[in-house]
Tab-separated table of C-alpha atoms in Angstrom:
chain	number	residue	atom	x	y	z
A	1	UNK	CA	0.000	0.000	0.000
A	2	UNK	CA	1.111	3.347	-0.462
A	3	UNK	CA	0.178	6.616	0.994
A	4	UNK	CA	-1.914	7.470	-2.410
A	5	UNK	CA	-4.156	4.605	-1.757
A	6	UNK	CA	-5.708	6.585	0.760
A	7	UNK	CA	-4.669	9.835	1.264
A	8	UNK	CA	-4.633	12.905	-0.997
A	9	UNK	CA	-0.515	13.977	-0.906
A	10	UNK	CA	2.040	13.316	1.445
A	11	UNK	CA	1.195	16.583	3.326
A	12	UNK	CA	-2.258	15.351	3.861
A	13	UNK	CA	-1.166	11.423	5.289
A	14	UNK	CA	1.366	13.148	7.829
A	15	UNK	CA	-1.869	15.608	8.932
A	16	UNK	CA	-4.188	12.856	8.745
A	17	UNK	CA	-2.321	10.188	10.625
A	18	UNK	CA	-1.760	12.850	13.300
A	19	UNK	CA	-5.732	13.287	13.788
A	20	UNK	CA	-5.867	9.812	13.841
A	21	UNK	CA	-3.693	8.697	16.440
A	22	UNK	CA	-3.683	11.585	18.633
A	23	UNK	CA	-7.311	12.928	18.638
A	24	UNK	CA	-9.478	9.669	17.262
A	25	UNK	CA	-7.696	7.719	19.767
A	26	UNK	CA	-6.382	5.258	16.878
A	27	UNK	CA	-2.862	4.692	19.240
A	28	UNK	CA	-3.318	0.779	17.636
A	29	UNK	CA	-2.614	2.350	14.160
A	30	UNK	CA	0.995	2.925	15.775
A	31	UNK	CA	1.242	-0.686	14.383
A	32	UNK	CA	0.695	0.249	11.407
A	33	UNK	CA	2.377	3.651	10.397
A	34	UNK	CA	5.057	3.637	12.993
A	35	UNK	CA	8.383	0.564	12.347
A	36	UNK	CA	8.465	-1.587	14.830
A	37	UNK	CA	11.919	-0.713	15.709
A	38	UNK	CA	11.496	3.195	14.710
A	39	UNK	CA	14.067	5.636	16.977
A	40	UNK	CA	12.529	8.843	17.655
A	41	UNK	CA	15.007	11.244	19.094
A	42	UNK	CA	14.264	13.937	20.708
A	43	UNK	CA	16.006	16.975	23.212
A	44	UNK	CA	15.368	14.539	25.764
A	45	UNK	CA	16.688	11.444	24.573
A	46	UNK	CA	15.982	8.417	22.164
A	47	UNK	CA	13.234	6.137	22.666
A	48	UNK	CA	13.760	3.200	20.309
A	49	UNK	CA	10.252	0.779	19.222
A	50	UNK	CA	6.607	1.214	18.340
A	51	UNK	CA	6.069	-0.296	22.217
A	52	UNK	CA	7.453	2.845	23.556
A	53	UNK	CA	6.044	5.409	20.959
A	54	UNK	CA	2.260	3.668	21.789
A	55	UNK	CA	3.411	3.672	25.667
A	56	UNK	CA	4.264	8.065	25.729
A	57	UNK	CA	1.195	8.277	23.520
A	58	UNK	CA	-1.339	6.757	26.101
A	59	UNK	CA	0.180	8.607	28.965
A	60	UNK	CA	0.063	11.454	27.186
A	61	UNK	CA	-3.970	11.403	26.117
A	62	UNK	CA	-4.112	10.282	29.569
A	63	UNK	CA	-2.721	13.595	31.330
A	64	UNK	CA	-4.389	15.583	28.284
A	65	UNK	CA	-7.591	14.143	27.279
A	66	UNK	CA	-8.346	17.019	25.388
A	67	UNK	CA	-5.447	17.466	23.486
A	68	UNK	CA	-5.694	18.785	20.273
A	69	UNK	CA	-2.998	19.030	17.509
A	70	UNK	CA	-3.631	21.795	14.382
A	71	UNK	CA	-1.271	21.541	11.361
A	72	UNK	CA	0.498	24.990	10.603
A	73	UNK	CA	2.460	23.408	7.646
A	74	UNK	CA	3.944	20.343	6.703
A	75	UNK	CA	7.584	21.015	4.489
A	76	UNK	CA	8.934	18.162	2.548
A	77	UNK	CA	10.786	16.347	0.267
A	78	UNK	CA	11.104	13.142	-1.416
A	79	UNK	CA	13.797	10.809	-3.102
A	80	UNK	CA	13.799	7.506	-4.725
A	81	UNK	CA	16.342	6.280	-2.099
A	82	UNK	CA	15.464	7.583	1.274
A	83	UNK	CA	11.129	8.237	0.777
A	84	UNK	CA	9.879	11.040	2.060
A	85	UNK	CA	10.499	13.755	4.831
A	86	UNK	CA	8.164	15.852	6.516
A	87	UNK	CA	9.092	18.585	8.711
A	88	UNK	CA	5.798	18.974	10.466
A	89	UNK	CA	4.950	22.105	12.714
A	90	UNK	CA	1.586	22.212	14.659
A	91	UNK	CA	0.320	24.191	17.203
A	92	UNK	CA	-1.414	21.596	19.822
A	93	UNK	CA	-3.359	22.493	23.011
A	94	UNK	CA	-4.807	20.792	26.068
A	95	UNK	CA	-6.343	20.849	29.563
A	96	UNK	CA	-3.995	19.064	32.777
A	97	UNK	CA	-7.645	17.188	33.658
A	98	UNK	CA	-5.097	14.130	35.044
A	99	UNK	CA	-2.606	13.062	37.105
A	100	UNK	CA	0.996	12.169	35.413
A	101	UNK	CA	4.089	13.452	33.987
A	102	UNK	CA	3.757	16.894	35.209
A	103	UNK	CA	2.420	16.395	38.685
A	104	UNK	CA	-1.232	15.801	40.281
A	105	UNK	CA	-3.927	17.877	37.733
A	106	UNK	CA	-4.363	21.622	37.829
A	107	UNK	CA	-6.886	21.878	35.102
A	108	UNK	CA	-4.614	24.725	33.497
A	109	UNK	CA	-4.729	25.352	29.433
A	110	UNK	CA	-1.516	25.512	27.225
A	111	UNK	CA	-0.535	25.941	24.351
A	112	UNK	CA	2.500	25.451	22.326
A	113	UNK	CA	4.480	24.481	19.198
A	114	UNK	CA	5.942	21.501	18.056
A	115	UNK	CA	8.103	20.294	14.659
A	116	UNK	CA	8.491	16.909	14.181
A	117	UNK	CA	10.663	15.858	10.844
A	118	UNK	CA	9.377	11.752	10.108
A	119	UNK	CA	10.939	9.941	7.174
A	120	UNK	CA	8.360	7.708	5.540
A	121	UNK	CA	8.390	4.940	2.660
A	122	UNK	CA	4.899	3.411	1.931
A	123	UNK	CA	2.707	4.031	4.716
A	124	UNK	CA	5.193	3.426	7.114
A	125	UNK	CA	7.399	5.879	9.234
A	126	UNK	CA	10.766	4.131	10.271
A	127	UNK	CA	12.781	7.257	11.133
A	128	UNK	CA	11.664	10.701	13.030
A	129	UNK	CA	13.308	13.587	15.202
A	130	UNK	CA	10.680	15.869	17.546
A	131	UNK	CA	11.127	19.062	19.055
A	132	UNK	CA	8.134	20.370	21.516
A	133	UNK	CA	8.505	23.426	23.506
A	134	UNK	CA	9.058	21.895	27.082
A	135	UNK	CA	9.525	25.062	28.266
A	136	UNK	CA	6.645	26.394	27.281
A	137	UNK	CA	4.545	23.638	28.511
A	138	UNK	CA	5.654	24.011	32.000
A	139	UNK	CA	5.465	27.342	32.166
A	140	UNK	CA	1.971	27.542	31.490
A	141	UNK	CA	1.103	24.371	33.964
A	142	UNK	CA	2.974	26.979	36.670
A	143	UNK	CA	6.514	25.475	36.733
A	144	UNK	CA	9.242	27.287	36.781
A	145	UNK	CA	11.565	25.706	33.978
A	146	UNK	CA	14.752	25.554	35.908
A	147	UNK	CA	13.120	24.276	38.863
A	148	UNK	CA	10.767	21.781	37.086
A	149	UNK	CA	14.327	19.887	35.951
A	150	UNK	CA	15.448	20.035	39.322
A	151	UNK	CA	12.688	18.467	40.408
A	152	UNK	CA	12.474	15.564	37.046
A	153	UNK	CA	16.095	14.540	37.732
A	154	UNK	CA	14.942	13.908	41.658
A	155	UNK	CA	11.978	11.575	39.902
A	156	UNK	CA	14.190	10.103	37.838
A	157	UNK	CA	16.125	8.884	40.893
A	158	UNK	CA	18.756	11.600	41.262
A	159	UNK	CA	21.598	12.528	39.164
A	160	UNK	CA	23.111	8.720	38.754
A	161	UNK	CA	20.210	7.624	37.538
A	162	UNK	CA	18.380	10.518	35.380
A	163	UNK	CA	18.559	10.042	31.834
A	164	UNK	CA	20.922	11.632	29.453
A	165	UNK	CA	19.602	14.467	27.412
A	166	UNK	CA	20.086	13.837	23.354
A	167	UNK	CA	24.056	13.731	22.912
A	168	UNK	CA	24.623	12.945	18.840
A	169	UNK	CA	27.208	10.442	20.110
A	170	UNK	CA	24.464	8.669	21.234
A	171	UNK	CA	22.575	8.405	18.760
A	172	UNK	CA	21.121	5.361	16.281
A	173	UNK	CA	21.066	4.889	12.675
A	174	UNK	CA	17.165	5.062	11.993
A	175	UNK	CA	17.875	4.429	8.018
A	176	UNK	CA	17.231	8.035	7.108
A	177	UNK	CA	20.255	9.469	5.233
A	178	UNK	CA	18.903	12.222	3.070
A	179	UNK	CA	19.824	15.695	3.559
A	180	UNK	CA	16.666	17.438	2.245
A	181	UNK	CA	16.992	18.549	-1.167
A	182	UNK	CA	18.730	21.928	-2.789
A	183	UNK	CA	15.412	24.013	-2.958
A	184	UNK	CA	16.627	27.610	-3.105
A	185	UNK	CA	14.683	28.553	-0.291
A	186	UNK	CA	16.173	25.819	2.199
A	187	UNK	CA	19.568	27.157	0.902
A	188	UNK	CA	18.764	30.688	1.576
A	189	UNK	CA	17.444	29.773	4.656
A	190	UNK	CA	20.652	27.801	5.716
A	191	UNK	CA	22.744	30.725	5.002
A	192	UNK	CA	20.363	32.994	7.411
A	193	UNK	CA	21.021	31.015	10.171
A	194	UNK	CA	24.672	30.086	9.434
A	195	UNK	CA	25.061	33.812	9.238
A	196	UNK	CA	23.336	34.315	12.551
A	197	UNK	CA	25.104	31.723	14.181
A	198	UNK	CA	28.642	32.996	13.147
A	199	UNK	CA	27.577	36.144	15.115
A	200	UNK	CA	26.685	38.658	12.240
A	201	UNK	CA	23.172	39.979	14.192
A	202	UNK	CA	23.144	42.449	11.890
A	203	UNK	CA	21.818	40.479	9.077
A	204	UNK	CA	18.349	39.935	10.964
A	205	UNK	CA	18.000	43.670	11.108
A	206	UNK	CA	19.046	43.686	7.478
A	207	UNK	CA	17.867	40.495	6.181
A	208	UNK	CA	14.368	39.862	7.965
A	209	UNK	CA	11.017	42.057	6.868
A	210	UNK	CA	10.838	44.390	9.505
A	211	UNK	CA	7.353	43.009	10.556
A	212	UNK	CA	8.862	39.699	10.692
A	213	UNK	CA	6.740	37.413	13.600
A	214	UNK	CA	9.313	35.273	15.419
A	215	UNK	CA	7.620	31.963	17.794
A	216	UNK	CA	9.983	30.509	20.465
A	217	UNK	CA	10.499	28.425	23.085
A	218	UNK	CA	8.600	29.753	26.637
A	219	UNK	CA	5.673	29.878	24.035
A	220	UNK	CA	6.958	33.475	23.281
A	221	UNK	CA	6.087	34.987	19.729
A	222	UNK	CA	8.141	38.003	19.428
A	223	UNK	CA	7.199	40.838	16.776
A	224	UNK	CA	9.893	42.701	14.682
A	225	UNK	CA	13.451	41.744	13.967
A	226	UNK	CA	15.316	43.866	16.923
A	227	UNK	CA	13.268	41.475	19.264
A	228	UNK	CA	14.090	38.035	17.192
A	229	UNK	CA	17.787	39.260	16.890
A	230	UNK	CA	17.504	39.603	20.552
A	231	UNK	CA	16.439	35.719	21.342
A	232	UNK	CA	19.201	34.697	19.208
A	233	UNK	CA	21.963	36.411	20.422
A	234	UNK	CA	20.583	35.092	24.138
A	235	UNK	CA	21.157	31.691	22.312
A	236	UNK	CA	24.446	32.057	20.907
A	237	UNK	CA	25.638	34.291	24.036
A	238	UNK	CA	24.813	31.257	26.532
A	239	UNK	CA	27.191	29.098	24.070
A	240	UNK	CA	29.624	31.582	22.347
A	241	UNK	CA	32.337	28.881	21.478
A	242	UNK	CA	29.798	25.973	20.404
A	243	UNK	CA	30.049	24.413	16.789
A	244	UNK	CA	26.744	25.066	14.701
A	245	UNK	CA	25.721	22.913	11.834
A	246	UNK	CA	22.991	22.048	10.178
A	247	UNK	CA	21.919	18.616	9.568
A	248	UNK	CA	18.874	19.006	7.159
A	249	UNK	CA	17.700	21.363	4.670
A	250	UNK	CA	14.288	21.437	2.787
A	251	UNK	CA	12.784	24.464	1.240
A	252	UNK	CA	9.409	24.996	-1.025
A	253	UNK	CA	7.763	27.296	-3.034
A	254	UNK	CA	4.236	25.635	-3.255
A	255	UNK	CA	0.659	24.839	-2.419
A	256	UNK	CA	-0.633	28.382	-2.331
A	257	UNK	CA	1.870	29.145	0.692
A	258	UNK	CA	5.208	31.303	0.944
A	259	UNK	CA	8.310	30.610	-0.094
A	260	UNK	CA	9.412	28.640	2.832
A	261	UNK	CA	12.175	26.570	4.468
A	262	UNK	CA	12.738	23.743	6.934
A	263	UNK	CA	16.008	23.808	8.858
A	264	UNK	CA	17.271	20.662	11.614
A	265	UNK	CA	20.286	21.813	13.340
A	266	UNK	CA	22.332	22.112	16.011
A	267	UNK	CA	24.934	23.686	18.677
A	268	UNK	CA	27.144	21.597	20.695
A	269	UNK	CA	29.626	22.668	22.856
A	270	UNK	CA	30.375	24.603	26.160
A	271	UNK	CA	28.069	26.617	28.516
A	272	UNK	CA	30.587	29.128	28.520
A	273	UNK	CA	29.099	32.042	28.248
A	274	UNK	CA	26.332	34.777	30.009
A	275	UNK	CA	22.936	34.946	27.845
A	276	UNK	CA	19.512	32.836	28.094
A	277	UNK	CA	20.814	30.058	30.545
A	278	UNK	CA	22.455	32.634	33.410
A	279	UNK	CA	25.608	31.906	34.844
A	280	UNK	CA	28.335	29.985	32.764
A	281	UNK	CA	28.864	26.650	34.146
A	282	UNK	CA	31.129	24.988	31.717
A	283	UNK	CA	28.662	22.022	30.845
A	284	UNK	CA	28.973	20.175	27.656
A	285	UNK	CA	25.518	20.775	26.285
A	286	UNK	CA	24.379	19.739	22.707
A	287	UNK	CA	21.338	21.972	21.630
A	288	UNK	CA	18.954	20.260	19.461
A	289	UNK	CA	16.863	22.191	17.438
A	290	UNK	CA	14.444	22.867	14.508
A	291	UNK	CA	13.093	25.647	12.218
A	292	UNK	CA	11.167	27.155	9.413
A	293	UNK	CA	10.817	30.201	8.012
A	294	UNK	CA	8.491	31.892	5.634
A	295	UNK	CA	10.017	34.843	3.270
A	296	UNK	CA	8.012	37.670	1.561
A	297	UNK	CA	9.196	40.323	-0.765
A	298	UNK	CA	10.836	42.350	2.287
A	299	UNK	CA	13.208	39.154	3.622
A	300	UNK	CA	12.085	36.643	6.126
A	301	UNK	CA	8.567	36.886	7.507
A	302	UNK	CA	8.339	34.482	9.895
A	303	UNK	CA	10.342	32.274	11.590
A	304	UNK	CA	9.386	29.612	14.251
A	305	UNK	CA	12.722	28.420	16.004
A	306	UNK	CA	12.233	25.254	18.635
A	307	UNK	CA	14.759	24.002	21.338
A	308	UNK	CA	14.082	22.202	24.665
A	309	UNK	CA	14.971	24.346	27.595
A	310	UNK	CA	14.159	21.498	29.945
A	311	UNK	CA	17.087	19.734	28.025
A	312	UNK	CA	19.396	22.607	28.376
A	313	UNK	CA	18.594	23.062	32.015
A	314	UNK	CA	19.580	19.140	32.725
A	315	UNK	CA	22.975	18.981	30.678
A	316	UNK	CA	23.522	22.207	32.724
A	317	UNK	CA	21.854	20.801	36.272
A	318	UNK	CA	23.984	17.502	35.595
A	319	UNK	CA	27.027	19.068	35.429
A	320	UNK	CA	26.995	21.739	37.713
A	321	UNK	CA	25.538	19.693	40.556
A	322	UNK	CA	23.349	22.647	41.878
A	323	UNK	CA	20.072	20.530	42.266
């Protein structure tokens, strides 16, 4: 079977399997879409099997019964070798109506982002990498994020025994080996945040449309590029000597959108400097992130930029000690 049996485009089986898992309850189609040996890597780790990915689900529609998930865009590409990719970015919201992974129910709403990138062949997703906004999550359950990871390393049985954040060291060969493809838009994009990342600010206040809407972890949406050159150079200030690279590109210029791109990528280094995470500590920390960006006639428009701060904070918490 393949995914044009049933479903209209590859956009609409990545949106449509979503609905059905999440929302119609369908966690036994995990069976079917998800390998049964599929990694999914995230800020927080790897979880490795379709028994774990069914496991998080249920807990998860447990805690949130009213969870809902709403498809902002879904960016992707396709080869003969490696399927398809989808860099998938949804807004999803929920109620804490039960007990579980964030503490006894408070019955407070959130509301955050998420981009998930899931390589597919068939109807079958062997291969993905997830990035929620943790931060933001806890934030609006009334955690404070640095304390909340104090308090999830105790759970997890102190600092011997918590697990390891996402180190790529760690990680497992899924079968995905693509790169994206060469869309102009994914390059441009890649140079943007390159360019950024090498410390030339300036080319957000030159480069972005000054309107430009930035979303970011804390479930912060910032408005105008003096603001979203702000949040990156908190970023890049926390970790001035870390190594950036990007490790896949997609852009598009279709289906009655913008221009847009897709960007996985990454800093890894030392917590050696003042800026979003306080006081330099010296950690190792490996910050996993994801991207896209829209661009208009006056540069880029929007740009929605995801890390885990609750991933940070551990690496940090972990080496520092101060828990």
């Amino acid at each position: 079977m393949t995914i044009y049996d049933r479903w209209q485009d590859f956009p609409d089986y990545i949106i449509g399997i979503t609905k059905e898992i999440w929302e119609d309850r369908g966690v036994e189609t995990l069976d079917r879409y998800y390998g049964e040996n599929i990694p999914v890597r995230s800020p927080m780790g790897i979880t490795r099997g379709n028994a774990a990915v069914k496991a998080s689900t249920m807990a998860t529609i447990h805690e949130f019964p009213d969870r809902e998930l709403f498809a902002e865009d879904v960016i992707w590409s396709n080869d003969a070798q490696n399927g398809h990719l989808s860099s998938h970015r949804l807004i999803t919201s929920g109620t804490h109506l039960n007990e579980g992974q964030f503490g006894p129910a408070t019955g407070r709403r959130w509301t955050i982002r998420v981009i998930a990138d899931c390589a597919a062949k068939g109807e079958t997703i062997y291969d993905e990498w997830l990035v929620r906004d943790y931060g933001g999550l806890v934030r609006q359950l009334g955690h404070d994020p640095l304390q909340f990871t104090r308090d999830l390393i105790a759970a997890e049985g102190g600092p011997d025994q918590a697990v390891m954040p996402f180190l790529p060291e760690n990680d497992v060969d899924g079968g995905y080996h693509g790169i994206g493809n060469d869309n102009e838009w994914g390059l441009r994009y890649e140079q943007d945040l390159t360019r950024v990342m090498d410390q030339d600010f300036n080319h957000i206040l030159t480069g972005y449309d000054r309107a430009a809407i930035g979303q970011y972890p804390g479930a912060v949406e910032l408005l105008g590029r003096e603001k979203i050159a702000g949040f990156w150079i908190a970023l890049r200030s926390s970790f001035p000597s870390a190594t950036f690279r990007v490790h896949h590109r997609i852009g598009m210029d279709a289906d009655m959108l913008s221009p847009r791109a897709a960007i996985r990528w990454s800093l890894d280094g030392t917590h050696d400097g003042w800026g979003a995470f306080g006081r330099p500590t010296g950690a190792r920390v490996h910050v996993f992130g994801m991207a896209h960006a829209e661009y208009g006639p006056w540069g880029l428009r929007r740009e929605t930029a995801l890390y885990d701060e609750i991933a940070i904070w551990k690496q940090i918490l972990l080496h520092s000690g101060d828990l």
